[in-house]
Coordinates of C-alpha atoms in Angstrom, one line a residue:
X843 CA -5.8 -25.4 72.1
X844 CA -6.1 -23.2 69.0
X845 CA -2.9 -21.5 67.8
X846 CA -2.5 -18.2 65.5
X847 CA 0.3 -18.8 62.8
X848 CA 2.2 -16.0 61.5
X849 CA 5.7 -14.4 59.3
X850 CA 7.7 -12.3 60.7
X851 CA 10.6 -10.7 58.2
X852 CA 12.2 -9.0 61.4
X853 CA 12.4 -9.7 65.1
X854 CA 10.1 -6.8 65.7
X855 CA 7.4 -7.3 63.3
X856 CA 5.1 -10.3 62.0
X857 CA 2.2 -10.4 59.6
X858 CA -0.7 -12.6 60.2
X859 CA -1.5 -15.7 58.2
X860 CA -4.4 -17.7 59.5
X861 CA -5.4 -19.4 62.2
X862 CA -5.7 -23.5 62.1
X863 CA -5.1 -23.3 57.8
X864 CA -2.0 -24.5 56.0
X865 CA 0.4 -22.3 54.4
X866 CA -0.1 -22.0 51.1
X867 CA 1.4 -18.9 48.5
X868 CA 0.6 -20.1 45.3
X869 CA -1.1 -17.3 42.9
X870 CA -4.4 -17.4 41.0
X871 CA -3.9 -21.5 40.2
X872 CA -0.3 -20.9 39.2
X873 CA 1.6 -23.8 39.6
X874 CA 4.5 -21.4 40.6
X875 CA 4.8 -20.6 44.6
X876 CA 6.7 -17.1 46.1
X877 CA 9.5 -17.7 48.8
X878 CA 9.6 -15.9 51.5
X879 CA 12.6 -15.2 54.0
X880 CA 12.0 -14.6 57.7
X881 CA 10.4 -16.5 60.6
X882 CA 7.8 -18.5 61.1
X883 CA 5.8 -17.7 64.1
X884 CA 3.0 -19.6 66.2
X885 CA 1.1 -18.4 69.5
X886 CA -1.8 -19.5 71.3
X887 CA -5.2 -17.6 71.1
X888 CA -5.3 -17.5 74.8
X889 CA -2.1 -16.3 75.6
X890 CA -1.0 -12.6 74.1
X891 CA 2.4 -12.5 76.2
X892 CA 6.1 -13.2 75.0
X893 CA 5.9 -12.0 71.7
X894 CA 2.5 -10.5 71.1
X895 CA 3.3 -8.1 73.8
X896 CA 6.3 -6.6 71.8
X897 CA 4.2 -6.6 68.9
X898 CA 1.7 -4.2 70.1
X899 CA -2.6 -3.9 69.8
X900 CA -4.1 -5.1 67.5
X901 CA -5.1 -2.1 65.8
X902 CA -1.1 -2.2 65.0
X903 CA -1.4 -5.2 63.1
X904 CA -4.0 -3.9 60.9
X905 CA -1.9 -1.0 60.0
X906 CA 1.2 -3.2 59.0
X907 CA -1.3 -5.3 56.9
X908 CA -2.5 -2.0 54.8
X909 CA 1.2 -1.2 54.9
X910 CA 2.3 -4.3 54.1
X911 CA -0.8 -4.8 51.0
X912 CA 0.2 -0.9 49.9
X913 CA 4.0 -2.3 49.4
X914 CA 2.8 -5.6 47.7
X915 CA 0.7 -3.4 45.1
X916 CA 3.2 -0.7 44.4
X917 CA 5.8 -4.1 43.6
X918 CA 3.1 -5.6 41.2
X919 CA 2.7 -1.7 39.6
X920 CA 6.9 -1.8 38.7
X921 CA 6.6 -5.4 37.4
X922 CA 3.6 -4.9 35.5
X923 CA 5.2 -1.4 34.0
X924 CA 8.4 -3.2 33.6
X925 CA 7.0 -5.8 31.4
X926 CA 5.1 -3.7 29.5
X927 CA 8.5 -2.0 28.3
X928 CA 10.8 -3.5 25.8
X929 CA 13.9 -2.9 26.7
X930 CA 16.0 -1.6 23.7
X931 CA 19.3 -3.0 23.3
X932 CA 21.1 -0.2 21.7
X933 CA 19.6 3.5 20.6
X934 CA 19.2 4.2 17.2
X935 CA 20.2 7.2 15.6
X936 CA 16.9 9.0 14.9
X937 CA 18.2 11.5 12.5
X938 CA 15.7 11.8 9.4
X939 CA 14.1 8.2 10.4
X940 CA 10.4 7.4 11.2
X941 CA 10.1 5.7 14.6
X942 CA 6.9 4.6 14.9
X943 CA 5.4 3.8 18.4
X944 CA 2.9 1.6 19.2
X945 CA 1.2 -1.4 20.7
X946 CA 3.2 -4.9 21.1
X947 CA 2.6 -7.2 18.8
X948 CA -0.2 -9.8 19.5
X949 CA 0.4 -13.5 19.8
X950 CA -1.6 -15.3 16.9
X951 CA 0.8 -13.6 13.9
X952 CA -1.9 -10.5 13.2
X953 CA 0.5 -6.8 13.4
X954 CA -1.9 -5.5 16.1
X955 CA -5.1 -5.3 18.0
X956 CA -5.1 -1.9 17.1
X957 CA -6.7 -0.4 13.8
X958 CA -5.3 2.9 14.3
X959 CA -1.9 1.1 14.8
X960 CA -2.6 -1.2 11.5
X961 CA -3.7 1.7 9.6
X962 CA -0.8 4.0 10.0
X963 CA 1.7 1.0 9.6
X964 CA 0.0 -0.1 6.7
X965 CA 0.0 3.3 5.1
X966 CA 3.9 3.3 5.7
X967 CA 4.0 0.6 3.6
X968 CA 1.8 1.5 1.4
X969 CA 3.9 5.1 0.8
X970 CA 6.7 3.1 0.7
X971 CA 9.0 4.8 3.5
X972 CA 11.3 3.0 5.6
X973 CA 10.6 3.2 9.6
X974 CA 11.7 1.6 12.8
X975 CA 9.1 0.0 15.1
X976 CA 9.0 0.9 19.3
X977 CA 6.9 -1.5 21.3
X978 CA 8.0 0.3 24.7
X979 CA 4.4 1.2 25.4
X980 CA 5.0 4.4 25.7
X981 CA 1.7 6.1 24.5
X982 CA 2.3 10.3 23.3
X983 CA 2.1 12.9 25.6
X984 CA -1.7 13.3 24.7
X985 CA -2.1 9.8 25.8
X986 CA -3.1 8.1 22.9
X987 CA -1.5 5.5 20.5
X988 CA -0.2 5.2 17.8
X989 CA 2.3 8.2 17.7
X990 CA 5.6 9.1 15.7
X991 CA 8.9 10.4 15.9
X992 CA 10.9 11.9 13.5
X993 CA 13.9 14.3 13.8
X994 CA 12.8 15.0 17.1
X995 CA 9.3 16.3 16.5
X996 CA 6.2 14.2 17.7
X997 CA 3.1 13.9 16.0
X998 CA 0.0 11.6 17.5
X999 CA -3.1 10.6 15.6
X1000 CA -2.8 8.9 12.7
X1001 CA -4.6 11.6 10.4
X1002 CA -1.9 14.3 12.0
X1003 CA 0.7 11.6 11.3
X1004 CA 0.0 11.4 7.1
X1005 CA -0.8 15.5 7.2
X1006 CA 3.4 15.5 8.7
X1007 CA 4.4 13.6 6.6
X1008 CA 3.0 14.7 3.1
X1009 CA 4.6 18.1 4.2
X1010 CA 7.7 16.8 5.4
X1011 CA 8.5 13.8 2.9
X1012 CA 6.4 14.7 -0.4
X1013 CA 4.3 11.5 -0.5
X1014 CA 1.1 11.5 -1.3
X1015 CA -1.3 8.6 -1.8
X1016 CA -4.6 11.0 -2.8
X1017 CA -2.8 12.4 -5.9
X1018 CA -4.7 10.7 -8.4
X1019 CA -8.1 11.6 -6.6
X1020 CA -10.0 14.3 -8.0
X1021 CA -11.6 16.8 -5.5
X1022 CA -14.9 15.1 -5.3
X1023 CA -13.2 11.7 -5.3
X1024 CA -11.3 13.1 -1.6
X1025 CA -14.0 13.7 -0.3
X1026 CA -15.8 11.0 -0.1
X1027 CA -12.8 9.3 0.5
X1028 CA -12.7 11.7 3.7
X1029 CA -16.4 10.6 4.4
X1030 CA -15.8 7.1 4.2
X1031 CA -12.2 7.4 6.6
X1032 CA -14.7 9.3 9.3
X1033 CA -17.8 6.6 9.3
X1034 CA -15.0 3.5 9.3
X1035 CA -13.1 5.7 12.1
X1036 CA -15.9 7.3 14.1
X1037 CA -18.6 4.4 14.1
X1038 CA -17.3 1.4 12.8
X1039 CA -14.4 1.2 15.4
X1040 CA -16.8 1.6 18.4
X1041 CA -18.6 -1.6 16.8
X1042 CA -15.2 -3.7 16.6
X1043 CA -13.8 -2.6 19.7
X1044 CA -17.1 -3.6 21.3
X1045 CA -16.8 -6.9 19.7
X1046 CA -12.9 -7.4 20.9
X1047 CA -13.1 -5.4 24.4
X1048 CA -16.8 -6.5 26.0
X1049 CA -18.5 -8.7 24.0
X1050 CA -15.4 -11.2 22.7
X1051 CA -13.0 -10.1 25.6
X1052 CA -11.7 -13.6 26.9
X1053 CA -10.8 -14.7 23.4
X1054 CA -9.2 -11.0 22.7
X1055 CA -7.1 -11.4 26.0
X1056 CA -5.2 -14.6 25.0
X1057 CA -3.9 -12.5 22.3
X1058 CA -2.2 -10.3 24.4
X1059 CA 1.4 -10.6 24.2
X1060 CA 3.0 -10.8 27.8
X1061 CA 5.7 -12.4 29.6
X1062 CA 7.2 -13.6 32.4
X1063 CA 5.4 -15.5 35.6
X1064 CA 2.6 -13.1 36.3
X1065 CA 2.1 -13.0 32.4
X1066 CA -1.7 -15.1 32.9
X1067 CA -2.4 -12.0 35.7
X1068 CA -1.0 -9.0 33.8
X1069 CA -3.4 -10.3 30.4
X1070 CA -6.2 -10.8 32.5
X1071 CA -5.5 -6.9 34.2
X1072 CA -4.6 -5.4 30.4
X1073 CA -8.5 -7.1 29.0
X1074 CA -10.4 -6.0 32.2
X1075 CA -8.8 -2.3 32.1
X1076 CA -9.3 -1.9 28.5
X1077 CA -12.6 -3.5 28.8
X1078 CA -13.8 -0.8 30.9
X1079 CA -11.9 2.1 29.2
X1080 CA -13.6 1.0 26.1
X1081 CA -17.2 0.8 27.6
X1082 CA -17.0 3.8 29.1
X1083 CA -15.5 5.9 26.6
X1084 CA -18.1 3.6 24.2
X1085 CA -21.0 5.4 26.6
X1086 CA -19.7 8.6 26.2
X1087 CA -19.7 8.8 22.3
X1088 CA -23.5 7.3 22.6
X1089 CA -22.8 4.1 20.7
X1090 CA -22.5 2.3 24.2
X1091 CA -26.7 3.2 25.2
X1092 CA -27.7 0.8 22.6
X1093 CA -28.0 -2.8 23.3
X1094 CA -25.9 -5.8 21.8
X1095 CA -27.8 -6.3 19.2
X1096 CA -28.2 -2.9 18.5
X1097 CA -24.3 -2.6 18.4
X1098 CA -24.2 -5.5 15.8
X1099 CA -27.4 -4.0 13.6
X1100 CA -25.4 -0.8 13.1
X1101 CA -22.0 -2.9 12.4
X1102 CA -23.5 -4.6 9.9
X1103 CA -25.0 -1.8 8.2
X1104 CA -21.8 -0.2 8.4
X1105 CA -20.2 -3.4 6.3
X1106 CA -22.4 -3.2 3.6
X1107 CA -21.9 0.2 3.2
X1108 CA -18.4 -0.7 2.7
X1109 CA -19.0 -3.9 0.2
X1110 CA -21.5 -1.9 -1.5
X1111 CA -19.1 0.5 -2.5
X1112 CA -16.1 -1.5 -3.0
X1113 CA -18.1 -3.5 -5.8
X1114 CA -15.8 -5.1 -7.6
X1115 CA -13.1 -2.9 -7.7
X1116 CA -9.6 -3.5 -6.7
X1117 CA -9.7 -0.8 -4.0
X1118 CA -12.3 1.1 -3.0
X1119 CA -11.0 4.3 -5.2
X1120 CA -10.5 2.5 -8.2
X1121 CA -7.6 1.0 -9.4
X1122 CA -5.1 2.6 -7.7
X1123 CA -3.9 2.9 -3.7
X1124 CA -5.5 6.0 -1.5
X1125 CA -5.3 6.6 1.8
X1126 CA -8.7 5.5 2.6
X1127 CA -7.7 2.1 1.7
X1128 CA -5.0 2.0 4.7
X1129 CA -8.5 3.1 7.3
X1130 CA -10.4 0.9 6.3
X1131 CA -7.9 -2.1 5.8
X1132 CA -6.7 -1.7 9.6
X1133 CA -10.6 -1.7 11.1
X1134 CA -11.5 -4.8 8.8
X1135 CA -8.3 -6.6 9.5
X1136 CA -9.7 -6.7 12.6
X1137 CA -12.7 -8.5 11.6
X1138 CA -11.0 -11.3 9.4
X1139 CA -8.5 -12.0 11.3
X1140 CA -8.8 -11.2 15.4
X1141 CA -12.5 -12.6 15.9
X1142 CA -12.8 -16.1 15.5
X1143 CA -16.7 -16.6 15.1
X1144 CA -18.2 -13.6 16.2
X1145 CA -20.7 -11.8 14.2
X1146 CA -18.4 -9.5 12.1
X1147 CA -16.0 -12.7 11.0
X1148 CA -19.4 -14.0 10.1
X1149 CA -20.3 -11.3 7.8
X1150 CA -17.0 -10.3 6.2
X1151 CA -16.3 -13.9 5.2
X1152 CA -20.0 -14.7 4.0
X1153 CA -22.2 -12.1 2.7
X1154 CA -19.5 -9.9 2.7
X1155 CA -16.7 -11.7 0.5
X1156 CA -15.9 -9.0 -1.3
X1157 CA -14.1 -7.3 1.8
X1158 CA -12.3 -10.2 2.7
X1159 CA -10.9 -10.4 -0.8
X1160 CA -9.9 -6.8 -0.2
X1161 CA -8.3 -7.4 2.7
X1162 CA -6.4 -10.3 1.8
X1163 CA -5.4 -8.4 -1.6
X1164 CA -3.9 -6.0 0.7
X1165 CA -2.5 -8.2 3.1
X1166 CA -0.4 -10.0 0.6
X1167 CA 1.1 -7.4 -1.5
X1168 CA 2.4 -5.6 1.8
X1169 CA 2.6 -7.7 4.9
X1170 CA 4.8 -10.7 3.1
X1171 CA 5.7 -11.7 6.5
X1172 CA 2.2 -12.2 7.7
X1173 CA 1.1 -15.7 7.0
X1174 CA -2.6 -16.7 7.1
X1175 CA -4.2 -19.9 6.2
X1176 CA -5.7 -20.1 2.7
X1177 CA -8.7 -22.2 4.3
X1178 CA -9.3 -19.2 6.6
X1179 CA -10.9 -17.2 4.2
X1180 CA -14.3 -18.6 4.4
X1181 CA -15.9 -18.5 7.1
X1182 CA -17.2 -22.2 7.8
X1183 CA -18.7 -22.0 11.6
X1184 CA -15.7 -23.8 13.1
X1185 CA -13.2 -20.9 13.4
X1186 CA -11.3 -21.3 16.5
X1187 CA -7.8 -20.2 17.4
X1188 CA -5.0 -21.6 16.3
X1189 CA -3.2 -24.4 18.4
X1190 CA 0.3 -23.0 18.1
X1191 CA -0.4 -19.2 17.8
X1192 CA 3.0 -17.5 15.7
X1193 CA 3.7 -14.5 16.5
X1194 CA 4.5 -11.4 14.2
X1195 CA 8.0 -11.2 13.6
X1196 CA 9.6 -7.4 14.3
X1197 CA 11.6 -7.1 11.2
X1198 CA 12.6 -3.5 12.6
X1199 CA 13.9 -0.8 10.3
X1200 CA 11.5 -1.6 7.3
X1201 CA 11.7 -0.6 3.3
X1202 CA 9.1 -2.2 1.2
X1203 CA 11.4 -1.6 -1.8
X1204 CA 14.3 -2.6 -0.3
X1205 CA 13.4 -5.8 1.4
X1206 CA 10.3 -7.5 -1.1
X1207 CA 10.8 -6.4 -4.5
X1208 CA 12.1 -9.8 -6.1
X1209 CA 9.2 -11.6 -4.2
X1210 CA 6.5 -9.1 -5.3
X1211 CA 8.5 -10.0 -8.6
X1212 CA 8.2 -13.5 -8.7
X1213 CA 4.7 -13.3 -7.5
X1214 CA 3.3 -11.1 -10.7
X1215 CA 4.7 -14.0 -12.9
X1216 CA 2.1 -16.5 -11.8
X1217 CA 0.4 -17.6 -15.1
X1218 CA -1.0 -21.3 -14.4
X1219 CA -4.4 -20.8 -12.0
X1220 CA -4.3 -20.6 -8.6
X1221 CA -7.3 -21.5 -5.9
X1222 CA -6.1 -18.0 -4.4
X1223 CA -7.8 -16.0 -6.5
X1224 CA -11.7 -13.7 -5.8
X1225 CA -14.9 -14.7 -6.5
X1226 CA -14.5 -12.2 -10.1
X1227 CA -11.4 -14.2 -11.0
X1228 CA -8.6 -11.7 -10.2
X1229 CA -5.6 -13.1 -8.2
X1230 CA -5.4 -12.2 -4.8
X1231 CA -1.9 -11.5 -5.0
X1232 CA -2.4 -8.7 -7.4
X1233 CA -3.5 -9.2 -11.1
X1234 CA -1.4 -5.6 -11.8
X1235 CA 2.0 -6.0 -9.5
X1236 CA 3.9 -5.3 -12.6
X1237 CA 2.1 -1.8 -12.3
X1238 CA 3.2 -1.0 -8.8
X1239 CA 6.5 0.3 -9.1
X1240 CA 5.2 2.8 -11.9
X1241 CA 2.5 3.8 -9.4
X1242 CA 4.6 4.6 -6.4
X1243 CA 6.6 6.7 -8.6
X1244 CA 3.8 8.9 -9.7
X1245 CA 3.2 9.3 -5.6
X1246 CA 6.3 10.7 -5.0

């Protein structure tokens, strides 16, 4: 005789599991099981009396199983929006201080996925004002990410962001710029921004997603499930909002012409100048350094890592100038700079430490310091000789003075 297995939670109800198959609860290949409390149940096929009767038709049953699959999802909602928040241990007084909200920090050691969120962060740095981090996931109320706080007024988009802040603080990385000189910085911001970021998100969110999602910082035992849900979401988010702007009609190798035309744009203008303005910081140089981070660091041997690190050196020198004179705490390997065909990622991934309230003056001066005193050569240095750690550090602290 056949029998119908079954859980029941309560004398009065019972859920289904199978008829003639084992009980099994693991999730998605996880070696972890769920435990359940209640009764186990068994009946014959033939035979719908003694319990069955008290449980009803069978129409009933299907309507606890939606009921029952309606609870299950709502759970996995909370979790998944309770591990997306970082729980802060104390509040922080958020008089006249920058909180900065954004994305969590990925897995392999790079600040973010995000070149909005590595632009803006970068160009804290680069103004030199202190500011406390929030990974709480929380995006602004226009929905979008990065956004700030200060003094209880909210600013989102990162161009909004450094208009507030000019006006509210005085800094001012586009002094030394003539008129002509802003705008093209401007124009260069808006093609890096408005074209070149559908081409890199592309690249992360469609084309390179599997490798993008084991970058995703999550924990806890659905952490494999809520990475997987994060890439596929985004994925789609990013296509569709990709089809709407026009970039996403094109084919892949259309996508990856137009990024590389993009790059050499950018190489052909940088030269071989320390930033792409000259000598001196600008604003520009915190757009365009959070879009190529991206490149050099988050796509292990996809098109754009091969470009930036081969035809393209020049921009990898120019990130890496900019990645050691003000993200100290993020470590790359020299070898890494070159692209060589084999770039995979990294064993033992480190991630990003949050060093919270943060002063560039405050916290790296004697190493920025001890780093302009390097006289013997070094292999770290461009393809024109200069150091990558700054040929002019002496310089900067008379150059952030002129800013403010």
């Amino acid at each position: 005789m056949y029998w119908r297995v079954g859980f029941a939670w309560s004398r009065s109800c019972a859920v289904e599991l199978g008829q003639n198959k084992s009980l099994s609860l693991g999730l998605c290949g996880s070696e972890e099981h769920l435990s359940l409390c209640g009764y186990i149940i068994a009946y014959p096929l033939q035979e719908y009396g003694g319990i069955m009767s008290a449980l009803g038709f069978d129409s009933w049953w299907r309507k606890t199983l939606y009921i029952t699959g309606g609870a299950l999802l709502t759970a996995a909602a909370y979790l998944l929006h309770e591990l997306l928040v970082i729980r802060k241990e104390q509040e922080l007084d958020s008089e006249d201080a920058i909180i900065l909200h954004q994305f969590a920090r990925p897995k392999t050691g790079v600040p973010s996925l995000s070149p909005f969120c590595l632009k803006i962060e970068t160009y804290l740095r680069m103004a030199d004002l202190p500011y406390q981090n929030y990974f709480d996931g929380k995006l602004s109320p226009q929905g979008k990410m990065p956004w700030m706080a200060y003094n209880k007024e909210q600013v989102c988009g990162t161009e909004f962001i450094i208009d507030f802040l000019e006006e509210k603080l005085g800094v001012n990385l586009n002094s030394s710029l003539s008129p002509q000189e802003k705008a093209i910085s401007r124009a260069i911001t808006k093609m890096v921004e408005e074209h070149f970021y559908w081409t890199i998100a592309y690249c992360q969110w469609v084309d390179n997603v599997e490798e993008t999602q084991k970058m995703l910082a999550t924990n806890g035992p659905l952490s494999d499930l809520l990475r997987w849900i994060l890439s596929q979401v985004t994925g789609s988010i990013v296509k569709r909002e990709m089809y709407g702007h026009g970039i996403g009609r094109f084919s892949k190798e259309e996508v990856y012409s137009l990024m590389e035309k993009d790059m050499r744009t950018l190489a052909t203008f940088l030269g071989n100048k320390k930033y792409l303005m000259g000598p001196k910081l600008s604003t520009v140089d915190a757009a365009v350094f959070g879009h190529l981070a991206q490149a050099m660091w988050t796509l292990p041997g996809t098109r754009p890592e091969q470009l930036i690190k081969g035809e393209f050196i020049n921009l990898a020198m120019y990130c890496e100038r900019i990645r050691r004179k003000f993200w100290p705490e993020w470590f790359v390997d020299v070898d890494d700079l070159y692209y060589d065909g084999l770039s995979e990622e990294p064993d033992s991934p480190s991630q990003l430490p949050d060093l919270g309230l943060y002063s560039r003056s405050g916290s790296f001066q004697e190493q920025e310091s001890a780093l302009s005193h390097h006289d013997t050569p070094s292999p770290d240095s461009d393809i024109t000789g200069r150091s990558l750690f700054d040929s002019d550090m002496d310089t900067e602290c008379s150059e952030m003075e002129q800013l403010k």
